[in-house]
Amino acid sequence: SPPQSYETYVHRSGRTGRANTKGVSVLFYTAKQRWYVKNIERNAQIKFKRVGPPSTKSLIKASIGKLEKKLESVSDEVVPLFSDEAKRLLEEMDTVDILARALAVISGHTRKLASRSILTSSKGFITVYVKGKQSIRSMTYVWNIIRRHIFDQPDDKVRAMKLTKDRYGAVFEVPSKYEKQVLAAAEKAGPYVEIS
């Protein structure tokens, strides 16, 4: 967690690069601690590069990349032990489907992946992006788009709403059980609504 005083942060992060060497300092913080991070940036006259948590898809892609090297390390003498069973499976199932299932088993992802909001990483939520035709002056405009295009009564469904930096859009999250409803609304609303 970030220290409350920027001097403490500068002292701690200074340990990453000593004796004229370069270093990288990584700072983890929660939404409630964002003020401390902004305070450090302002007082230490630095700008952090913000990186969100990795998505499930990117984690799976990374584990598959490591798998390729492991496949290459399998001894040619071992492969024939599995060939007959592999041929039988290929005759019974679609080639891409069987390989995808094998990769899922190997990577440990055999159950339906829980959705996560890219906004707060909350499990069981999706992130929705609403685009305005003009600069958004108040959240009322966004609530009206939501009521017009997505939910008649959004108060118990929408949370963590924030305007984008350019103020031409807003992001918020809704429970993933409404994903189909939001996707259908996004198709009808055209350029107003996108889902992540």
PDB file of N, CA, C and O in Angstrom, residues 51-104:
ATOM      1  N   VAL A  51      -1.203   0.422 -14.536  1.00  0.00           N
ATOM      2  CA  VAL A  51      -1.466  -0.851 -15.204  1.00  0.00           C
ATOM      3  C   VAL A  51      -2.499  -1.605 -14.381  1.00  0.00           C
ATOM      4  O   VAL A  51      -2.310  -1.790 -13.187  1.00  0.00           O
ATOM      5  N   GLY A  52      -3.577  -2.024 -15.028  1.00  0.00           N
ATOM      6  CA  GLY A  52      -4.626  -2.754 -14.336  1.00  0.00           C
ATOM      7  C   GLY A  52      -4.243  -4.213 -14.159  1.00  0.00           C
ATOM      8  O   GLY A  52      -3.225  -4.673 -14.680  1.00  0.00           O
ATOM      9  N   PRO A  53      -5.065  -4.941 -13.442  1.00  0.00           N
ATOM     10  CA  PRO A  53      -4.788  -6.373 -13.256  1.00  0.00           C
ATOM     11  C   PRO A  53      -4.954  -7.115 -14.580  1.00  0.00           C
ATOM     12  O   PRO A  53      -5.732  -6.696 -15.427  1.00  0.00           O
ATOM     13  N   PRO A  54      -4.231  -8.210 -14.761  1.00  0.00           N
ATOM     14  CA  PRO A  54      -4.352  -8.949 -16.029  1.00  0.00           C
ATOM     15  C   PRO A  54      -5.717  -9.621 -16.147  1.00  0.00           C
ATOM     16  O   PRO A  54      -6.295 -10.032 -15.148  1.00  0.00           O
ATOM     17  N   SER A  55      -6.199  -9.710 -17.373  1.00  0.00           N
ATOM     18  CA  SER A  55      -7.483 -10.388 -17.599  1.00  0.00           C
ATOM     19  C   SER A  55      -7.279 -11.893 -17.589  1.00  0.00           C
ATOM     20  O   SER A  55      -6.164 -12.382 -17.757  1.00  0.00           O
ATOM     21  N   THR A  56      -8.351 -12.616 -17.417  1.00  0.00           N
ATOM     22  CA  THR A  56      -8.284 -14.080 -17.426  1.00  0.00           C
ATOM     23  C   THR A  56      -7.747 -14.560 -18.762  1.00  0.00           C
ATOM     24  O   THR A  56      -6.907 -15.456 -18.816  1.00  0.00           O
ATOM     25  N   LYS A  57      -8.202 -13.935 -19.851  1.00  0.00           N
ATOM     26  CA  LYS A  57      -7.740 -14.332 -21.191  1.00  0.00           C
ATOM     27  C   LYS A  57      -6.232 -14.143 -21.337  1.00  0.00           C
ATOM     28  O   LYS A  57      -5.554 -14.976 -21.915  1.00  0.00           O
ATOM     29  N   SER A  58      -5.701 -13.029 -20.837  1.00  0.00           N
ATOM     30  CA  SER A  58      -4.258 -12.801 -20.974  1.00  0.00           C
ATOM     31  C   SER A  58      -3.455 -13.778 -20.113  1.00  0.00           C
ATOM     32  O   SER A  58      -2.367 -14.202 -20.495  1.00  0.00           O
ATOM     33  N   LEU A  59      -3.997 -14.158 -18.956  1.00  0.00           N
ATOM     34  CA  LEU A  59      -3.313 -15.154 -18.121  1.00  0.00           C
ATOM     35  C   LEU A  59      -3.286 -16.521 -18.805  1.00  0.00           C
ATOM     36  O   LEU A  59      -2.268 -17.215 -18.784  1.00  0.00           O
ATOM     37  N   ILE A  60      -4.393 -16.884 -19.436  1.00  0.00           N
ATOM     38  CA  ILE A  60      -4.447 -18.159 -20.152  1.00  0.00           C
ATOM     39  C   ILE A  60      -3.476 -18.130 -21.328  1.00  0.00           C
ATOM     40  O   ILE A  60      -2.731 -19.084 -21.557  1.00  0.00           O
ATOM     41  N   LYS A  61      -3.452 -17.032 -22.061  1.00  0.00           N
ATOM     42  CA  LYS A  61      -2.536 -16.904 -23.205  1.00  0.00           C
ATOM     43  C   LYS A  61      -1.083 -17.036 -22.751  1.00  0.00           C
ATOM     44  O   LYS A  61      -0.272 -17.692 -23.403  1.00  0.00           O
ATOM     45  N   ALA A  62      -0.766 -16.447 -21.614  1.00  0.00           N
ATOM     46  CA  ALA A  62       0.605 -16.539 -21.096  1.00  0.00           C
ATOM     47  C   ALA A  62       0.938 -17.974 -20.698  1.00  0.00           C
ATOM     48  O   ALA A  62       2.045 -18.458 -20.956  1.00  0.00           O
ATOM     49  N   SER A  63      -0.005 -18.687 -20.103  1.00  0.00           N
ATOM     50  CA  SER A  63       0.277 -20.073 -19.693  1.00  0.00           C
ATOM     51  C   SER A  63       0.416 -20.979 -20.915  1.00  0.00           C
ATOM     52  O   SER A  63       1.205 -21.916 -20.918  1.00  0.00           O
ATOM     53  N   ILE A  64      -0.322 -20.685 -21.989  1.00  0.00           N
ATOM     54  CA  ILE A  64      -0.211 -21.485 -23.222  1.00  0.00           C
ATOM     55  C   ILE A  64       1.149 -21.233 -23.862  1.00  0.00           C
ATOM     56  O   ILE A  64       1.744 -22.152 -24.419  1.00  0.00           O
ATOM     57  N   GLY A  65       1.650 -20.010 -23.781  1.00  0.00           N
ATOM     58  CA  GLY A  65       2.977 -19.714 -24.341  1.00  0.00           C
ATOM     59  C   GLY A  65       4.050 -20.567 -23.692  1.00  0.00           C
ATOM     60  O   GLY A  65       4.953 -21.074 -24.363  1.00  0.00           O
ATOM     61  N   LYS A  66       3.942 -20.765 -22.392  1.00  0.00           N
ATOM     62  CA  LYS A  66       4.898 -21.622 -21.687  1.00  0.00           C
ATOM     63  C   LYS A  66       4.701 -23.080 -22.085  1.00  0.00           C
ATOM     64  O   LYS A  66       5.637 -23.865 -22.097  1.00  0.00           O
ATOM     65  N   LEU A  67       3.472 -23.435 -22.418  1.00  0.00           N
ATOM     66  CA  LEU A  67       3.157 -24.803 -22.802  1.00  0.00           C
ATOM     67  C   LEU A  67       3.888 -25.216 -24.082  1.00  0.00           C
ATOM     68  O   LEU A  67       4.330 -26.349 -24.212  1.00  0.00           O
ATOM     69  N   GLU A  68       4.010 -24.279 -25.028  1.00  0.00           N
ATOM     70  CA  GLU A  68       4.698 -24.592 -26.282  1.00  0.00           C
ATOM     71  C   GLU A  68       6.111 -25.106 -26.017  1.00  0.00           C
ATOM     72  O   GLU A  68       6.554 -26.078 -26.630  1.00  0.00           O
ATOM     73  N   LYS A  69       6.808 -24.481 -25.110  1.00  0.00           N
ATOM     74  CA  LYS A  69       8.172 -24.922 -24.781  1.00  0.00           C
ATOM     75  C   LYS A  69       8.146 -26.302 -24.127  1.00  0.00           C
ATOM     76  O   LYS A  69       9.014 -27.139 -24.379  1.00  0.00           O
ATOM     77  N   LYS A  70       7.140 -26.540 -23.300  1.00  0.00           N
ATOM     78  CA  LYS A  70       7.036 -27.847 -22.651  1.00  0.00           C
ATOM     79  C   LYS A  70       6.734 -28.942 -23.678  1.00  0.00           C
ATOM     80  O   LYS A  70       7.236 -30.052 -23.575  1.00  0.00           O
ATOM     81  N   LEU A  71       5.895 -28.631 -24.674  1.00  0.00           N
ATOM     82  CA  LEU A  71       5.600 -29.609 -25.715  1.00  0.00           C
ATOM     83  C   LEU A  71       6.861 -29.997 -26.485  1.00  0.00           C
ATOM     84  O   LEU A  71       7.066 -31.160 -26.825  1.00  0.00           O
ATOM     85  N   GLU A  72       7.693 -29.008 -26.751  1.00  0.00           N
ATOM     86  CA  GLU A  72       8.942 -29.275 -27.465  1.00  0.00           C
ATOM     87  C   GLU A  72       9.893 -30.134 -26.640  1.00  0.00           C
ATOM     88  O   GLU A  72      10.740 -30.839 -27.183  1.00  0.00           O
ATOM     89  N   SER A  73       9.751 -30.111 -25.335  1.00  0.00           N
ATOM     90  CA  SER A  73      10.657 -30.872 -24.468  1.00  0.00           C
ATOM     91  C   SER A  73      10.253 -32.339 -24.297  1.00  0.00           C
ATOM     92  O   SER A  73      10.992 -33.120 -23.713  1.00  0.00           O
ATOM     93  N   VAL A  74       9.068 -32.721 -24.814  1.00  0.00           N
ATOM     94  CA  VAL A  74       8.625 -34.117 -24.703  1.00  0.00           C
ATOM     95  C   VAL A  74       9.520 -34.994 -25.583  1.00  0.00           C
ATOM     96  O   VAL A  74       9.709 -34.725 -26.766  1.00  0.00           O
ATOM     97  N   SER A  75      10.039 -36.026 -25.005  1.00  0.00           N
ATOM     98  CA  SER A  75      10.939 -36.945 -25.725  1.00  0.00           C
ATOM     99  C   SER A  75      10.184 -37.657 -26.847  1.00  0.00           C
ATOM    100  O   SER A  75       9.043 -38.089 -26.671  1.00  0.00           O
ATOM    101  N   ASP A  76      10.824 -37.803 -28.002  1.00  0.00           N
ATOM    102  CA  ASP A  76      10.234 -38.521 -29.130  1.00  0.00           C
ATOM    103  C   ASP A  76       9.914 -39.971 -28.773  1.00  0.00           C
ATOM    104  O   ASP A  76       9.044 -40.590 -29.385  1.00  0.00           O
ATOM    105  N   GLU A  77      10.611 -40.498 -27.780  1.00  0.00           N
ATOM    106  CA  GLU A  77      10.378 -41.880 -27.363  1.00  0.00           C
ATOM    107  C   GLU A  77       9.081 -42.031 -26.559  1.00  0.00           C
ATOM    108  O   GLU A  77       8.524 -43.123 -26.464  1.00  0.00           O
ATOM    109  N   VAL A  78       8.577 -40.943 -25.987  1.00  0.00           N
ATOM    110  CA  VAL A  78       7.364 -40.976 -25.176  1.00  0.00           C
ATOM    111  C   VAL A  78       6.112 -40.829 -26.048  1.00  0.00           C
ATOM    112  O   VAL A  78       5.067 -41.411 -25.750  1.00  0.00           O
ATOM    113  N   VAL A  79       6.209 -40.096 -27.136  1.00  0.00           N
ATOM    114  CA  VAL A  79       5.058 -39.792 -27.988  1.00  0.00           C
ATOM    115  C   VAL A  79       4.304 -41.056 -28.431  1.00  0.00           C
ATOM    116  O   VAL A  79       3.067 -41.092 -28.354  1.00  0.00           O
ATOM    117  N   PRO A  80       4.973 -42.117 -28.893  1.00  0.00           N
ATOM    118  CA  PRO A  80       4.233 -43.314 -29.337  1.00  0.00           C
ATOM    119  C   PRO A  80       3.353 -43.941 -28.253  1.00  0.00           C
ATOM    120  O   PRO A  80       2.360 -44.593 -28.572  1.00  0.00           O
ATOM    121  N   LEU A  81       3.685 -43.738 -26.992  1.00  0.00           N
ATOM    122  CA  LEU A  81       2.872 -44.283 -25.909  1.00  0.00           C
ATOM    123  C   LEU A  81       1.462 -43.683 -25.897  1.00  0.00           C
ATOM    124  O   LEU A  81       0.525 -44.295 -25.382  1.00  0.00           O
ATOM    125  N   PHE A  82       1.309 -42.490 -26.437  1.00  0.00           N
ATOM    126  CA  PHE A  82       0.025 -41.782 -26.435  1.00  0.00           C
ATOM    127  C   PHE A  82      -0.629 -41.732 -27.809  1.00  0.00           C
ATOM    128  O   PHE A  82      -1.753 -41.263 -27.948  1.00  0.00           O
ATOM    129  N   SER A  83       0.048 -42.206 -28.850  1.00  0.00           N
ATOM    130  CA  SER A  83      -0.433 -42.055 -30.224  1.00  0.00           C
ATOM    131  C   SER A  83      -1.751 -42.757 -30.498  1.00  0.00           C
ATOM    132  O   SER A  83      -2.645 -42.187 -31.135  1.00  0.00           O
ATOM    133  N   ASP A  84      -1.914 -43.996 -30.045  1.00  0.00           N
ATOM    134  CA  ASP A  84      -3.156 -44.722 -30.321  1.00  0.00           C
ATOM    135  C   ASP A  84      -4.366 -44.016 -29.712  1.00  0.00           C
ATOM    136  O   ASP A  84      -5.405 -43.868 -30.367  1.00  0.00           O
ATOM    137  N   GLU A  85      -4.233 -43.569 -28.477  1.00  0.00           N
ATOM    138  CA  GLU A  85      -5.342 -42.870 -27.813  1.00  0.00           C
ATOM    139  C   GLU A  85      -5.605 -41.525 -28.494  1.00  0.00           C
ATOM    140  O   GLU A  85      -6.753 -41.114 -28.662  1.00  0.00           O
ATOM    141  N   ALA A  86      -4.553 -40.855 -28.931  1.00  0.00           N
ATOM    142  CA  ALA A  86      -4.707 -39.571 -29.632  1.00  0.00           C
ATOM    143  C   ALA A  86      -5.468 -39.776 -30.940  1.00  0.00           C
ATOM    144  O   ALA A  86      -6.378 -39.001 -31.272  1.00  0.00           O
ATOM    145  N   LYS A  87      -5.130 -40.828 -31.691  1.00  0.00           N
ATOM    146  CA  LYS A  87      -5.822 -41.120 -32.961  1.00  0.00           C
ATOM    147  C   LYS A  87      -7.296 -41.416 -32.715  1.00  0.00           C
ATOM    148  O   LYS A  87      -8.178 -40.956 -33.448  1.00  0.00           O
ATOM    149  N   ARG A  88      -7.585 -42.194 -31.671  1.00  0.00           N
ATOM    150  CA  ARG A  88      -8.978 -42.510 -31.357  1.00  0.00           C
ATOM    151  C   ARG A  88      -9.767 -41.246 -31.044  1.00  0.00           C
ATOM    152  O   ARG A  88     -10.874 -41.037 -31.545  1.00  0.00           O
ATOM    153  N   LEU A  89      -9.192 -40.359 -30.230  1.00  0.00           N
ATOM    154  CA  LEU A  89      -9.872 -39.108 -29.877  1.00  0.00           C
ATOM    155  C   LEU A  89     -10.088 -38.230 -31.108  1.00  0.00           C
ATOM    156  O   LEU A  89     -11.141 -37.604 -31.261  1.00  0.00           O
ATOM    157  N   LEU A  90      -9.103 -38.185 -31.999  1.00  0.00           N
ATOM    158  CA  LEU A  90      -9.214 -37.370 -33.204  1.00  0.00           C
ATOM    159  C   LEU A  90     -10.293 -37.894 -34.142  1.00  0.00           C
ATOM    160  O   LEU A  90     -10.900 -37.114 -34.885  1.00  0.00           O
ATOM    161  N   GLU A  91     -10.538 -39.185 -34.115  1.00  0.00           N
ATOM    162  CA  GLU A  91     -11.604 -39.769 -34.941  1.00  0.00           C
ATOM    163  C   GLU A  91     -12.980 -39.444 -34.375  1.00  0.00           C
ATOM    164  O   GLU A  91     -13.940 -39.287 -35.110  1.00  0.00           O
ATOM    165  N   GLU A  92     -13.077 -39.314 -33.064  1.00  0.00           N
ATOM    166  CA  GLU A  92     -14.362 -39.109 -32.401  1.00  0.00           C
ATOM    167  C   GLU A  92     -14.733 -37.633 -32.217  1.00  0.00           C
ATOM    168  O   GLU A  92     -15.910 -37.299 -32.109  1.00  0.00           O
ATOM    169  N   MET A  93     -13.729 -36.762 -32.171  1.00  0.00           N
ATOM    170  CA  MET A  93     -14.003 -35.354 -31.865  1.00  0.00           C
ATOM    171  C   MET A  93     -13.380 -34.445 -32.914  1.00  0.00           C
ATOM    172  O   MET A  93     -12.468 -34.841 -33.633  1.00  0.00           O
ATOM    173  N   ASP A  94     -13.879 -33.219 -32.948  1.00  0.00           N
ATOM    174  CA  ASP A  94     -13.315 -32.190 -33.823  1.00  0.00           C
ATOM    175  C   ASP A  94     -11.883 -31.883 -33.384  1.00  0.00           C
ATOM    176  O   ASP A  94     -11.599 -31.771 -32.184  1.00  0.00           O
ATOM    177  N   THR A  95     -10.974 -31.732 -34.334  1.00  0.00           N
ATOM    178  CA  THR A  95      -9.554 -31.534 -34.047  1.00  0.00           C
ATOM    179  C   THR A  95      -9.297 -30.300 -33.183  1.00  0.00           C
ATOM    180  O   THR A  95      -8.594 -30.371 -32.173  1.00  0.00           O
ATOM    181  N   VAL A  96      -9.866 -29.174 -33.573  1.00  0.00           N
ATOM    182  CA  VAL A  96      -9.650 -27.933 -32.817  1.00  0.00           C
ATOM    183  C   VAL A  96     -10.275 -28.049 -31.429  1.00  0.00           C
ATOM    184  O   VAL A  96      -9.683 -27.638 -30.427  1.00  0.00           O
ATOM    185  N   ASP A  97     -11.460 -28.642 -31.360  1.00  0.00           N
ATOM    186  CA  ASP A  97     -12.148 -28.792 -30.080  1.00  0.00           C
ATOM    187  C   ASP A  97     -11.328 -29.653 -29.113  1.00  0.00           C
ATOM    188  O   ASP A  97     -11.169 -29.298 -27.941  1.00  0.00           O
ATOM    189  N   ILE A  98     -10.788 -30.758 -29.615  1.00  0.00           N
ATOM    190  CA  ILE A  98     -10.028 -31.644 -28.721  1.00  0.00           C
ATOM    191  C   ILE A  98      -8.735 -30.985 -28.250  1.00  0.00           C
ATOM    192  O   ILE A  98      -8.352 -31.105 -27.090  1.00  0.00           O
ATOM    193  N   LEU A  99      -8.079 -30.251 -29.147  1.00  0.00           N
ATOM    194  CA  LEU A  99      -6.844 -29.558 -28.739  1.00  0.00           C
ATOM    195  C   LEU A  99      -7.162 -28.463 -27.722  1.00  0.00           C
ATOM    196  O   LEU A  99      -6.455 -28.301 -26.731  1.00  0.00           O
ATOM    197  N   ALA A 100      -8.247 -27.729 -27.961  1.00  0.00           N
ATOM    198  CA  ALA A 100      -8.643 -26.673 -27.018  1.00  0.00           C
ATOM    199  C   ALA A 100      -8.971 -27.262 -25.642  1.00  0.00           C
ATOM    200  O   ALA A 100      -8.583 -26.709 -24.605  1.00  0.00           O
ATOM    201  N   ARG A 101      -9.656 -28.408 -25.636  1.00  0.00           N
ATOM    202  CA  ARG A 101      -9.990 -29.056 -24.360  1.00  0.00           C
ATOM    203  C   ARG A 101      -8.726 -29.551 -23.650  1.00  0.00           C
ATOM    204  O   ARG A 101      -8.592 -29.439 -22.434  1.00  0.00           O
ATOM    205  N   ALA A 102      -7.789 -30.091 -24.427  1.00  0.00           N
ATOM    206  CA  ALA A 102      -6.529 -30.557 -23.837  1.00  0.00           C
ATOM    207  C   ALA A 102      -5.753 -29.391 -23.237  1.00  0.00           C
ATOM    208  O   ALA A 102      -5.197 -29.489 -22.136  1.00  0.00           O
ATOM    209  N   LEU A 103      -5.729 -28.256 -23.949  1.00  0.00           N
ATOM    210  CA  LEU A 103      -5.048 -27.070 -23.426  1.00  0.00           C
ATOM    211  C   LEU A 103      -5.729 -26.580 -22.148  1.00  0.00           C
ATOM    212  O   LEU A 103      -5.058 -26.145 -21.204  1.00  0.00           O
ATOM    213  N   ALA A 104      -7.054 -26.638 -22.111  1.00  0.00           N
ATOM    214  CA  ALA A 104      -7.785 -26.218 -20.908  1.00  0.00           C
ATOM    215  C   ALA A 104      -7.428 -27.107 -19.725  1.00  0.00           C
ATOM    216  O   ALA A 104      -7.186 -26.609 -18.616  1.00  0.00           O
TER     217      ALA A 104
END
